[in-house]
């Protein structure tokens, strides 16, 4: 790895960018233990709460009446869409006249509605009526929710297509129903039916039902959950049931050389509690997991390199303890979106999981008990009004007399708003894994996960380092209904391959970003032209990729 970094340093064209990334990384390491006090918001917990006399909800369709009257396309979009009904909004927040609210809780309402993905714009405010009382004013503008048509992307030499029909805000209830068929030029095909119940039984719970088929087999998923949605939520839980036929793929030079067919049946249940301790937020939880795993003989050109795992039944129980700071938030645009408002939270989170897994191996008749341990910690810091740092570390291990498995990782990000329309963004991502006595762990790297200019999954191995540098520019120009932006970027990727060799790849390029609050919400369409600097052929021909979503976000 260090030899690869020295090669990178010798490239004078990119030395300045690399120094900047190291500077950001060192800052993150120093600041990971410093709370975000530089731009901390006022502590509104000390404010006197106001009693809500009335809840007023103003709902607007995708486009205003004026916009729809002037543009027939906007008018058609409004007519096809059912505006989110008032009860869906009020039920999600759980607010009613007579409740007592502070400004902090009202700001949380606004963030909560934005997180649903139903709205292009949200505003929640208190309007004081009489001393001690106020009206709660909720203004929303819907996001276009009908899904009907074709989509596609081209990443690292792999073309993907999709056909989807559905509604992401069914009858204004927030429910989602979709029927999709997707595939790629590697002859991988997937069809799925998905229904998401926004308010299952009550306002706290969600439900997801999914069933489909791929060329590898059938799958079905059912999930019921009650997530932590607000700061005063004290309990969360989830129940997850899955049956899935799939191939575990192993790659070499972007091509799958080994496929391990697996039938996986899973039952997972989690329960978490949250409360105050030592001035922070204490999380406690229990996780139960049961799974049956069945395997078929390994296929592929290098099938002899991989051993078919034994069929087994596994039961595990895990205790979870975590500490979180009380987050401060800031509304901002231009970081990962163009015009859509992001809610950036600053603070730290830490978690430790300890458990045991019992495995009954059907083929050998033996059984094993494996201790499980994992830990993670993260911290997001607003170092100045325009510089934001986010670092996260994680590690896990499972060791018994027959196998040794562990992995560790670091993700560090730094965003600096140079001007109101320009952002310098950096990501450093490192992972290392060891697997003995089981199928090997393989990290891949290519166009599909952030190394632009190279084939998807071109590099593969058990250790990976990735650096992305971007200069994001919001040019404040409209292309029809779409907002536009430009990006200049440099990507670096290194993987320690299984054979003991290592591979370093670099690329530079420019890109176009397209966004629309009404059509895409927080989503961004990216079109990138990348020039590989270490193409094995020596030609270093530019490549074009298109996909939905940024390569990385804060």
PDB file of C-alpha atoms in Angstrom, residues 7-292:
ATOM      1  CA  UNK A   7       3.885   6.236  -6.873  1.00  0.00           C
ATOM      2  CA  UNK A   8       0.912   8.531  -6.480  1.00  0.00           C
ATOM      3  CA  UNK A   9       3.096  11.194  -4.851  1.00  0.00           C
ATOM      4  CA  UNK A  10       5.538  11.121  -7.802  1.00  0.00           C
ATOM      5  CA  UNK A  11       2.824  12.348 -10.164  1.00  0.00           C
ATOM      6  CA  UNK A  12       3.388  16.120 -10.141  1.00  0.00           C
ATOM      7  CA  UNK A  13       0.143  16.808 -11.999  1.00  0.00           C
ATOM      8  CA  UNK A  14      -1.910  15.512  -9.073  1.00  0.00           C
ATOM      9  CA  UNK A  15       0.447  16.173  -6.149  1.00  0.00           C
ATOM     10  CA  UNK A  16      -1.361  19.327  -5.064  1.00  0.00           C
ATOM     11  CA  UNK A  17      -4.726  17.567  -4.927  1.00  0.00           C
ATOM     12  CA  UNK A  18      -3.259  14.672  -2.994  1.00  0.00           C
ATOM     13  CA  UNK A  19      -1.630  16.997  -0.464  1.00  0.00           C
ATOM     14  CA  UNK A  20      -5.024  18.628   0.037  1.00  0.00           C
ATOM     15  CA  UNK A  21      -6.624  15.248   0.708  1.00  0.00           C
ATOM     16  CA  UNK A  22      -3.921  14.363   3.269  1.00  0.00           C
ATOM     17  CA  UNK A  23      -4.372  17.746   4.920  1.00  0.00           C
ATOM     18  CA  UNK A  24      -8.073  17.117   5.206  1.00  0.00           C
ATOM     19  CA  UNK A  25      -7.427  13.595   6.538  1.00  0.00           C
ATOM     20  CA  UNK A  26      -5.086  14.879   9.248  1.00  0.00           C
ATOM     21  CA  UNK A  27      -7.601  17.506  10.243  1.00  0.00           C
ATOM     22  CA  UNK A  28     -10.299  14.865  10.527  1.00  0.00           C
ATOM     23  CA  UNK A  29      -8.088  12.726  12.730  1.00  0.00           C
ATOM     24  CA  UNK A  30      -7.461  15.651  15.062  1.00  0.00           C
ATOM     25  CA  UNK A  31     -11.000  16.899  15.057  1.00  0.00           C
ATOM     26  CA  UNK A  32     -12.790  13.577  15.466  1.00  0.00           C
ATOM     27  CA  UNK A  33     -12.851  14.131  19.206  1.00  0.00           C
ATOM     28  CA  UNK A  34     -13.836  17.814  19.110  1.00  0.00           C
ATOM     29  CA  UNK A  35     -17.531  18.684  19.339  1.00  0.00           C
ATOM     30  CA  UNK A  36     -19.052  20.939  16.727  1.00  0.00           C
ATOM     31  CA  UNK A  37     -19.119  24.072  18.838  1.00  0.00           C
ATOM     32  CA  UNK A  38     -18.026  26.502  16.164  1.00  0.00           C
ATOM     33  CA  UNK A  39     -21.454  26.716  14.565  1.00  0.00           C
ATOM     34  CA  UNK A  40     -23.593  25.092  17.242  1.00  0.00           C
ATOM     35  CA  UNK A  41     -27.172  26.257  17.145  1.00  0.00           C
ATOM     36  CA  UNK A  42     -28.762  27.914  20.168  1.00  0.00           C
ATOM     37  CA  UNK A  43     -30.016  25.512  22.809  1.00  0.00           C
ATOM     38  CA  UNK A  44     -33.723  25.941  22.326  1.00  0.00           C
ATOM     39  CA  UNK A  45     -34.476  23.359  25.033  1.00  0.00           C
ATOM     40  CA  UNK A  46     -34.453  26.292  27.472  1.00  0.00           C
ATOM     41  CA  UNK A  47     -37.136  28.153  25.533  1.00  0.00           C
ATOM     42  CA  UNK A  48     -40.612  28.254  27.001  1.00  0.00           C
ATOM     43  CA  UNK A  49     -42.852  25.952  24.960  1.00  0.00           C
ATOM     44  CA  UNK A  50     -45.941  27.361  23.290  1.00  0.00           C
ATOM     45  CA  UNK A  51     -49.312  25.646  23.340  1.00  0.00           C
ATOM     46  CA  UNK A  52     -50.612  24.882  19.847  1.00  0.00           C
ATOM     47  CA  UNK A  53     -54.017  26.427  19.284  1.00  0.00           C
ATOM     48  CA  UNK A  54     -54.371  25.346  15.654  1.00  0.00           C
ATOM     49  CA  UNK A  55     -52.536  23.230  13.075  1.00  0.00           C
ATOM     50  CA  UNK A  56     -52.684  24.780   9.594  1.00  0.00           C
ATOM     51  CA  UNK A  57     -51.518  22.675   6.634  1.00  0.00           C
ATOM     52  CA  UNK A  58     -51.052  24.304   3.226  1.00  0.00           C
ATOM     53  CA  UNK A  59     -50.466  21.667   0.558  1.00  0.00           C
ATOM     54  CA  UNK A  60     -49.308  22.482  -2.962  1.00  0.00           C
ATOM     55  CA  UNK A  61     -49.189  20.072  -5.874  1.00  0.00           C
ATOM     56  CA  UNK A  62     -45.945  19.540  -7.794  1.00  0.00           C
ATOM     57  CA  UNK A  63     -46.335  22.890  -9.541  1.00  0.00           C
ATOM     58  CA  UNK A  64     -48.277  25.937  -8.443  1.00  0.00           C
ATOM     59  CA  UNK A  65     -51.573  26.811 -10.141  1.00  0.00           C
ATOM     60  CA  UNK A  66     -49.828  29.691 -11.909  1.00  0.00           C
ATOM     61  CA  UNK A  67     -47.067  27.436 -13.234  1.00  0.00           C
ATOM     62  CA  UNK A  68     -49.581  24.813 -14.356  1.00  0.00           C
ATOM     63  CA  UNK A  69     -51.698  27.383 -16.194  1.00  0.00           C
ATOM     64  CA  UNK A  70     -48.673  28.670 -18.117  1.00  0.00           C
ATOM     65  CA  UNK A  71     -47.150  25.288 -19.015  1.00  0.00           C
ATOM     66  CA  UNK A  72     -49.286  22.381 -20.325  1.00  0.00           C
ATOM     67  CA  UNK A  73     -46.656  19.802 -19.299  1.00  0.00           C
ATOM     68  CA  UNK A  74     -46.766  21.058 -15.708  1.00  0.00           C
ATOM     69  CA  UNK A  75     -50.555  20.974 -15.854  1.00  0.00           C
ATOM     70  CA  UNK A  76     -50.556  17.318 -16.967  1.00  0.00           C
ATOM     71  CA  UNK A  77     -48.107  16.414 -14.194  1.00  0.00           C
ATOM     72  CA  UNK A  78     -50.368  18.036 -11.597  1.00  0.00           C
ATOM     73  CA  UNK A  79     -53.443  16.252 -12.926  1.00  0.00           C
ATOM     74  CA  UNK A  80     -51.720  12.860 -12.832  1.00  0.00           C
ATOM     75  CA  UNK A  81     -50.536  13.356  -9.255  1.00  0.00           C
ATOM     76  CA  UNK A  82     -52.620  13.118  -6.079  1.00  0.00           C
ATOM     77  CA  UNK A  83     -51.432  15.742  -3.599  1.00  0.00           C
ATOM     78  CA  UNK A  84     -50.349  14.310  -0.234  1.00  0.00           C
ATOM     79  CA  UNK A  85     -53.429  14.390   1.984  1.00  0.00           C
ATOM     80  CA  UNK A  86     -53.409  16.473   5.151  1.00  0.00           C
ATOM     81  CA  UNK A  87     -53.930  13.495   7.456  1.00  0.00           C
ATOM     82  CA  UNK A  88     -50.765  11.825   6.114  1.00  0.00           C
ATOM     83  CA  UNK A  89     -48.691  14.880   7.052  1.00  0.00           C
ATOM     84  CA  UNK A  90     -50.246  15.432  10.468  1.00  0.00           C
ATOM     85  CA  UNK A  91     -50.157  11.715  11.286  1.00  0.00           C
ATOM     86  CA  UNK A  92     -46.458  11.487  10.429  1.00  0.00           C
ATOM     87  CA  UNK A  93     -45.670  14.306  12.869  1.00  0.00           C
ATOM     88  CA  UNK A  94     -48.141  13.203  15.541  1.00  0.00           C
ATOM     89  CA  UNK A  95     -49.108  16.771  16.402  1.00  0.00           C
ATOM     90  CA  UNK A  96     -52.491  18.144  17.502  1.00  0.00           C
ATOM     91  CA  UNK A  97     -53.946  21.291  19.085  1.00  0.00           C
ATOM     92  CA  UNK A  98     -53.103  21.406  22.764  1.00  0.00           C
ATOM     93  CA  UNK A  99     -49.565  20.077  22.309  1.00  0.00           C
ATOM     94  CA  UNK A 100     -46.700  22.156  23.650  1.00  0.00           C
ATOM     95  CA  UNK A 101     -43.857  22.799  21.215  1.00  0.00           C
ATOM     96  CA  UNK A 102     -40.507  24.581  21.232  1.00  0.00           C
ATOM     97  CA  UNK A 103     -38.755  26.076  18.211  1.00  0.00           C
ATOM     98  CA  UNK A 104     -36.342  23.126  18.297  1.00  0.00           C
ATOM     99  CA  UNK A 105     -39.178  20.615  17.998  1.00  0.00           C
ATOM    100  CA  UNK A 106     -40.702  22.581  15.124  1.00  0.00           C
ATOM    101  CA  UNK A 107     -37.370  22.536  13.266  1.00  0.00           C
ATOM    102  CA  UNK A 108     -37.293  18.776  13.793  1.00  0.00           C
ATOM    103  CA  UNK A 109     -40.787  18.502  12.263  1.00  0.00           C
ATOM    104  CA  UNK A 110     -39.452  20.164   9.113  1.00  0.00           C
ATOM    105  CA  UNK A 111     -36.489  17.778   8.895  1.00  0.00           C
ATOM    106  CA  UNK A 112     -38.776  14.817   9.514  1.00  0.00           C
ATOM    107  CA  UNK A 113     -41.021  15.723   6.570  1.00  0.00           C
ATOM    108  CA  UNK A 114     -38.053  16.287   4.247  1.00  0.00           C
ATOM    109  CA  UNK A 115     -36.674  12.865   5.122  1.00  0.00           C
ATOM    110  CA  UNK A 116     -39.841  11.133   3.887  1.00  0.00           C
ATOM    111  CA  UNK A 117     -38.871  11.796   0.251  1.00  0.00           C
ATOM    112  CA  UNK A 118     -42.429  12.884  -0.569  1.00  0.00           C
ATOM    113  CA  UNK A 119     -41.816  16.607  -0.861  1.00  0.00           C
ATOM    114  CA  UNK A 120     -39.854  18.989  -3.052  1.00  0.00           C
ATOM    115  CA  UNK A 121     -40.069  21.752  -0.434  1.00  0.00           C
ATOM    116  CA  UNK A 122     -41.118  21.920   3.229  1.00  0.00           C
ATOM    117  CA  UNK A 123     -41.564  24.757   5.727  1.00  0.00           C
ATOM    118  CA  UNK A 124     -42.817  24.420   9.326  1.00  0.00           C
ATOM    119  CA  UNK A 125     -43.157  27.505  11.513  1.00  0.00           C
ATOM    120  CA  UNK A 126     -44.774  28.749  14.698  1.00  0.00           C
ATOM    121  CA  UNK A 127     -46.957  31.842  14.456  1.00  0.00           C
ATOM    122  CA  UNK A 128     -47.595  33.240  17.921  1.00  0.00           C
ATOM    123  CA  UNK A 129     -51.289  33.971  18.361  1.00  0.00           C
ATOM    124  CA  UNK A 130     -51.704  35.051  21.984  1.00  0.00           C
ATOM    125  CA  UNK A 131     -49.190  35.025  24.849  1.00  0.00           C
ATOM    126  CA  UNK A 132     -48.311  31.390  25.472  1.00  0.00           C
ATOM    127  CA  UNK A 133     -50.117  30.026  22.389  1.00  0.00           C
ATOM    128  CA  UNK A 134     -49.245  29.720  18.703  1.00  0.00           C
ATOM    129  CA  UNK A 135     -50.488  28.354  15.408  1.00  0.00           C
ATOM    130  CA  UNK A 136     -48.417  25.660  13.729  1.00  0.00           C
ATOM    131  CA  UNK A 137     -48.033  26.502  10.033  1.00  0.00           C
ATOM    132  CA  UNK A 138     -47.019  23.585   7.748  1.00  0.00           C
ATOM    133  CA  UNK A 139     -46.351  24.318   4.054  1.00  0.00           C
ATOM    134  CA  UNK A 140     -45.461  21.507   1.655  1.00  0.00           C
ATOM    135  CA  UNK A 141     -44.947  21.150  -2.091  1.00  0.00           C
ATOM    136  CA  UNK A 142     -45.081  17.633  -3.448  1.00  0.00           C
ATOM    137  CA  UNK A 143     -42.453  15.826  -5.465  1.00  0.00           C
ATOM    138  CA  UNK A 144     -43.514  14.066  -8.681  1.00  0.00           C
ATOM    139  CA  UNK A 145     -44.229  10.484  -7.628  1.00  0.00           C
ATOM    140  CA  UNK A 146     -45.450   8.577 -10.690  1.00  0.00           C
ATOM    141  CA  UNK A 147     -42.902   6.114 -12.012  1.00  0.00           C
ATOM    142  CA  UNK A 148     -43.560   5.066 -15.591  1.00  0.00           C
ATOM    143  CA  UNK A 149     -40.952   4.542 -18.237  1.00  0.00           C
ATOM    144  CA  UNK A 150     -37.460   3.366 -18.971  1.00  0.00           C
ATOM    145  CA  UNK A 151     -34.146   4.266 -17.408  1.00  0.00           C
ATOM    146  CA  UNK A 152     -30.547   3.306 -17.920  1.00  0.00           C
ATOM    147  CA  UNK A 153     -26.942   3.900 -16.998  1.00  0.00           C
ATOM    148  CA  UNK A 154     -23.522   3.068 -18.362  1.00  0.00           C
ATOM    149  CA  UNK A 155     -20.782   2.474 -15.818  1.00  0.00           C
ATOM    150  CA  UNK A 156     -17.375   0.961 -16.436  1.00  0.00           C
ATOM    151  CA  UNK A 157     -18.279  -0.849 -19.638  1.00  0.00           C
ATOM    152  CA  UNK A 158     -21.457  -2.328 -18.147  1.00  0.00           C
ATOM    153  CA  UNK A 159     -24.729  -0.997 -19.528  1.00  0.00           C
ATOM    154  CA  UNK A 160     -27.803  -1.202 -17.320  1.00  0.00           C
ATOM    155  CA  UNK A 161     -31.451  -0.766 -18.297  1.00  0.00           C
ATOM    156  CA  UNK A 162     -34.699  -0.718 -16.420  1.00  0.00           C
ATOM    157  CA  UNK A 163     -38.444  -0.547 -16.964  1.00  0.00           C
ATOM    158  CA  UNK A 164     -40.550   0.561 -14.034  1.00  0.00           C
ATOM    159  CA  UNK A 165     -44.168   1.431 -13.459  1.00  0.00           C
ATOM    160  CA  UNK A 166     -45.551   2.508 -10.136  1.00  0.00           C
ATOM    161  CA  UNK A 167     -46.568   5.245  -7.721  1.00  0.00           C
ATOM    162  CA  UNK A 168     -44.351   6.440  -4.841  1.00  0.00           C
ATOM    163  CA  UNK A 169     -47.145   8.373  -3.083  1.00  0.00           C
ATOM    164  CA  UNK A 170     -50.211   6.224  -3.640  1.00  0.00           C
ATOM    165  CA  UNK A 171     -53.454   8.221  -3.283  1.00  0.00           C
ATOM    166  CA  UNK A 172     -51.533  10.822  -1.276  1.00  0.00           C
ATOM    167  CA  UNK A 173     -51.050   8.331   1.589  1.00  0.00           C
ATOM    168  CA  UNK A 174     -47.267   8.091   1.274  1.00  0.00           C
ATOM    169  CA  UNK A 175     -47.448   4.415   0.294  1.00  0.00           C
ATOM    170  CA  UNK A 176     -45.354   3.167  -2.617  1.00  0.00           C
ATOM    171  CA  UNK A 177     -46.086   0.441  -5.162  1.00  0.00           C
ATOM    172  CA  UNK A 178     -43.743  -0.441  -8.038  1.00  0.00           C
ATOM    173  CA  UNK A 179     -43.292  -3.170 -10.614  1.00  0.00           C
ATOM    174  CA  UNK A 180     -39.835  -3.225 -12.194  1.00  0.00           C
ATOM    175  CA  UNK A 181     -37.691  -5.156 -14.639  1.00  0.00           C
ATOM    176  CA  UNK A 182     -33.986  -4.412 -14.875  1.00  0.00           C
ATOM    177  CA  UNK A 183     -30.912  -5.948 -16.420  1.00  0.00           C
ATOM    178  CA  UNK A 184     -27.452  -5.260 -17.796  1.00  0.00           C
ATOM    179  CA  UNK A 185     -25.126  -6.208 -20.605  1.00  0.00           C
ATOM    180  CA  UNK A 186     -23.684  -9.017 -18.431  1.00  0.00           C
ATOM    181  CA  UNK A 187     -27.013 -10.846 -18.953  1.00  0.00           C
ATOM    182  CA  UNK A 188     -28.119 -10.243 -15.362  1.00  0.00           C
ATOM    183  CA  UNK A 189     -31.903  -9.762 -15.233  1.00  0.00           C
ATOM    184  CA  UNK A 190     -34.099  -8.896 -12.261  1.00  0.00           C
ATOM    185  CA  UNK A 191     -37.852  -8.460 -11.909  1.00  0.00           C
ATOM    186  CA  UNK A 192     -39.494  -7.288  -8.685  1.00  0.00           C
ATOM    187  CA  UNK A 193     -42.783  -6.198  -7.154  1.00  0.00           C
ATOM    188  CA  UNK A 194     -42.475  -3.902  -4.143  1.00  0.00           C
ATOM    189  CA  UNK A 195     -45.076  -2.370  -1.828  1.00  0.00           C
ATOM    190  CA  UNK A 196     -44.124   0.006   0.998  1.00  0.00           C
ATOM    191  CA  UNK A 197     -46.712   0.883   3.625  1.00  0.00           C
ATOM    192  CA  UNK A 198     -45.864   4.349   4.961  1.00  0.00           C
ATOM    193  CA  UNK A 199     -48.089   4.075   8.052  1.00  0.00           C
ATOM    194  CA  UNK A 200     -48.619   0.406   8.876  1.00  0.00           C
ATOM    195  CA  UNK A 201     -51.108   0.021  11.763  1.00  0.00           C
ATOM    196  CA  UNK A 202     -50.095   3.407  13.216  1.00  0.00           C
ATOM    197  CA  UNK A 203     -47.935   6.431  12.446  1.00  0.00           C
ATOM    198  CA  UNK A 204     -44.824   4.900  14.023  1.00  0.00           C
ATOM    199  CA  UNK A 205     -44.497   1.748  11.933  1.00  0.00           C
ATOM    200  CA  UNK A 206     -43.439   1.003   8.371  1.00  0.00           C
ATOM    201  CA  UNK A 207     -43.862  -2.148   6.295  1.00  0.00           C
ATOM    202  CA  UNK A 208     -42.149  -3.400   3.136  1.00  0.00           C
ATOM    203  CA  UNK A 209     -43.226  -6.359   0.992  1.00  0.00           C
ATOM    204  CA  UNK A 210     -41.097  -7.447  -1.961  1.00  0.00           C
ATOM    205  CA  UNK A 211     -41.018 -10.457  -4.245  1.00  0.00           C
ATOM    206  CA  UNK A 212     -39.236 -11.137  -7.510  1.00  0.00           C
ATOM    207  CA  UNK A 213     -36.965 -13.280  -9.590  1.00  0.00           C
ATOM    208  CA  UNK A 214     -33.497 -13.008 -11.101  1.00  0.00           C
ATOM    209  CA  UNK A 215     -31.536 -15.332 -13.366  1.00  0.00           C
ATOM    210  CA  UNK A 216     -30.071 -16.734 -10.128  1.00  0.00           C
ATOM    211  CA  UNK A 217     -33.445 -17.596  -8.551  1.00  0.00           C
ATOM    212  CA  UNK A 218     -36.407 -16.208  -6.629  1.00  0.00           C
ATOM    213  CA  UNK A 219     -36.475 -13.875  -3.644  1.00  0.00           C
ATOM    214  CA  UNK A 220     -39.061 -12.595  -1.164  1.00  0.00           C
ATOM    215  CA  UNK A 221     -38.706 -10.043   1.638  1.00  0.00           C
ATOM    216  CA  UNK A 222     -41.075  -8.855   4.371  1.00  0.00           C
ATOM    217  CA  UNK A 223     -40.034  -6.167   6.858  1.00  0.00           C
ATOM    218  CA  UNK A 224     -41.927  -4.431   9.649  1.00  0.00           C
ATOM    219  CA  UNK A 225     -40.189  -1.656  11.556  1.00  0.00           C
ATOM    220  CA  UNK A 226     -40.592   1.212  13.950  1.00  0.00           C
ATOM    221  CA  UNK A 227     -37.550   3.480  13.422  1.00  0.00           C
ATOM    222  CA  UNK A 228     -36.255   6.313  15.571  1.00  0.00           C
ATOM    223  CA  UNK A 229     -37.832   9.274  13.732  1.00  0.00           C
ATOM    224  CA  UNK A 230     -37.638  12.031  16.330  1.00  0.00           C
ATOM    225  CA  UNK A 231     -35.238  12.960  19.135  1.00  0.00           C
ATOM    226  CA  UNK A 232     -37.841  12.132  21.801  1.00  0.00           C
ATOM    227  CA  UNK A 233     -38.527   8.627  20.442  1.00  0.00           C
ATOM    228  CA  UNK A 234     -37.504   6.167  23.120  1.00  0.00           C
ATOM    229  CA  UNK A 235     -38.085   2.836  21.388  1.00  0.00           C
ATOM    230  CA  UNK A 236     -37.408   1.303  17.975  1.00  0.00           C
ATOM    231  CA  UNK A 237     -37.715  -2.209  16.580  1.00  0.00           C
ATOM    232  CA  UNK A 238     -37.704  -4.200  13.361  1.00  0.00           C
ATOM    233  CA  UNK A 239     -38.620  -7.705  12.165  1.00  0.00           C
ATOM    234  CA  UNK A 240     -37.157  -8.932   8.907  1.00  0.00           C
ATOM    235  CA  UNK A 241     -37.900 -12.161   6.996  1.00  0.00           C
ATOM    236  CA  UNK A 242     -36.111 -13.073   3.755  1.00  0.00           C
ATOM    237  CA  UNK A 243     -35.771 -15.979   1.366  1.00  0.00           C
ATOM    238  CA  UNK A 244     -33.271 -15.466  -1.458  1.00  0.00           C
ATOM    239  CA  UNK A 245     -31.520 -17.525  -4.118  1.00  0.00           C
ATOM    240  CA  UNK A 246     -28.354 -15.799  -5.263  1.00  0.00           C
ATOM    241  CA  UNK A 247     -24.820 -16.313  -6.520  1.00  0.00           C
ATOM    242  CA  UNK A 248     -21.861 -15.141  -4.454  1.00  0.00           C
ATOM    243  CA  UNK A 249     -19.536 -13.836  -7.184  1.00  0.00           C
ATOM    244  CA  UNK A 250     -15.748 -13.553  -7.205  1.00  0.00           C
ATOM    245  CA  UNK A 251     -14.123 -11.306  -9.795  1.00  0.00           C
ATOM    246  CA  UNK A 252     -10.845 -10.985 -11.644  1.00  0.00           C
ATOM    247  CA  UNK A 253     -10.201  -8.077 -14.021  1.00  0.00           C
ATOM    248  CA  UNK A 254     -13.906  -7.181 -13.927  1.00  0.00           C
ATOM    249  CA  UNK A 255     -15.096 -10.675 -14.904  1.00  0.00           C
ATOM    250  CA  UNK A 256     -16.837 -13.142 -12.588  1.00  0.00           C
ATOM    251  CA  UNK A 257     -14.577 -16.229 -12.404  1.00  0.00           C
ATOM    252  CA  UNK A 258     -16.356 -18.026  -9.568  1.00  0.00           C
ATOM    253  CA  UNK A 259     -19.999 -18.253  -8.557  1.00  0.00           C
ATOM    254  CA  UNK A 260     -21.211 -19.933  -5.369  1.00  0.00           C
ATOM    255  CA  UNK A 261     -24.998 -20.590  -5.585  1.00  0.00           C
ATOM    256  CA  UNK A 262     -26.632 -19.904  -2.213  1.00  0.00           C
ATOM    257  CA  UNK A 263     -30.153 -20.311  -0.839  1.00  0.00           C
ATOM    258  CA  UNK A 264     -30.527 -18.050   2.182  1.00  0.00           C
ATOM    259  CA  UNK A 265     -33.483 -17.976   4.598  1.00  0.00           C
ATOM    260  CA  UNK A 266     -33.307 -15.336   7.334  1.00  0.00           C
ATOM    261  CA  UNK A 267     -35.361 -14.264  10.338  1.00  0.00           C
ATOM    262  CA  UNK A 268     -34.019 -11.184  12.118  1.00  0.00           C
ATOM    263  CA  UNK A 269     -35.526  -9.255  15.025  1.00  0.00           C
ATOM    264  CA  UNK A 270     -34.119  -6.142  16.697  1.00  0.00           C
ATOM    265  CA  UNK A 271     -35.270  -4.089  19.682  1.00  0.00           C
ATOM    266  CA  UNK A 272     -33.663  -0.809  20.795  1.00  0.00           C
ATOM    267  CA  UNK A 273     -34.234   1.588  23.677  1.00  0.00           C
ATOM    268  CA  UNK A 274     -32.942   5.140  23.992  1.00  0.00           C
ATOM    269  CA  UNK A 275     -32.564   7.420  27.001  1.00  0.00           C
ATOM    270  CA  UNK A 276     -30.355  10.073  28.604  1.00  0.00           C
ATOM    271  CA  UNK A 277     -27.112   9.231  30.415  1.00  0.00           C
ATOM    272  CA  UNK A 278     -24.188  11.470  31.419  1.00  0.00           C
ATOM    273  CA  UNK A 279     -25.668  14.305  29.362  1.00  0.00           C
ATOM    274  CA  UNK A 280     -25.656  12.177  26.208  1.00  0.00           C
ATOM    275  CA  UNK A 281     -28.003   9.708  24.508  1.00  0.00           C
ATOM    276  CA  UNK A 282     -27.637   6.078  25.582  1.00  0.00           C
ATOM    277  CA  UNK A 283     -28.803   3.349  23.188  1.00  0.00           C
ATOM    278  CA  UNK A 284     -29.321  -0.237  24.287  1.00  0.00           C
ATOM    279  CA  UNK A 285     -30.488  -3.074  22.117  1.00  0.00           C
ATOM    280  CA  UNK A 286     -30.928  -6.798  21.545  1.00  0.00           C
ATOM    281  CA  UNK A 287     -30.566  -8.503  18.152  1.00  0.00           C
ATOM    282  CA  UNK A 288     -31.711 -12.040  17.335  1.00  0.00           C
ATOM    283  CA  UNK A 289     -30.804 -13.650  14.013  1.00  0.00           C
ATOM    284  CA  UNK A 290     -31.663 -17.084  12.610  1.00  0.00           C
ATOM    285  CA  UNK A 291     -30.636 -18.258   9.140  1.00  0.00           C
ATOM    286  CA  UNK A 292     -30.495 -21.407   7.056  1.00  0.00           C
TER     287      UNK A 292
END
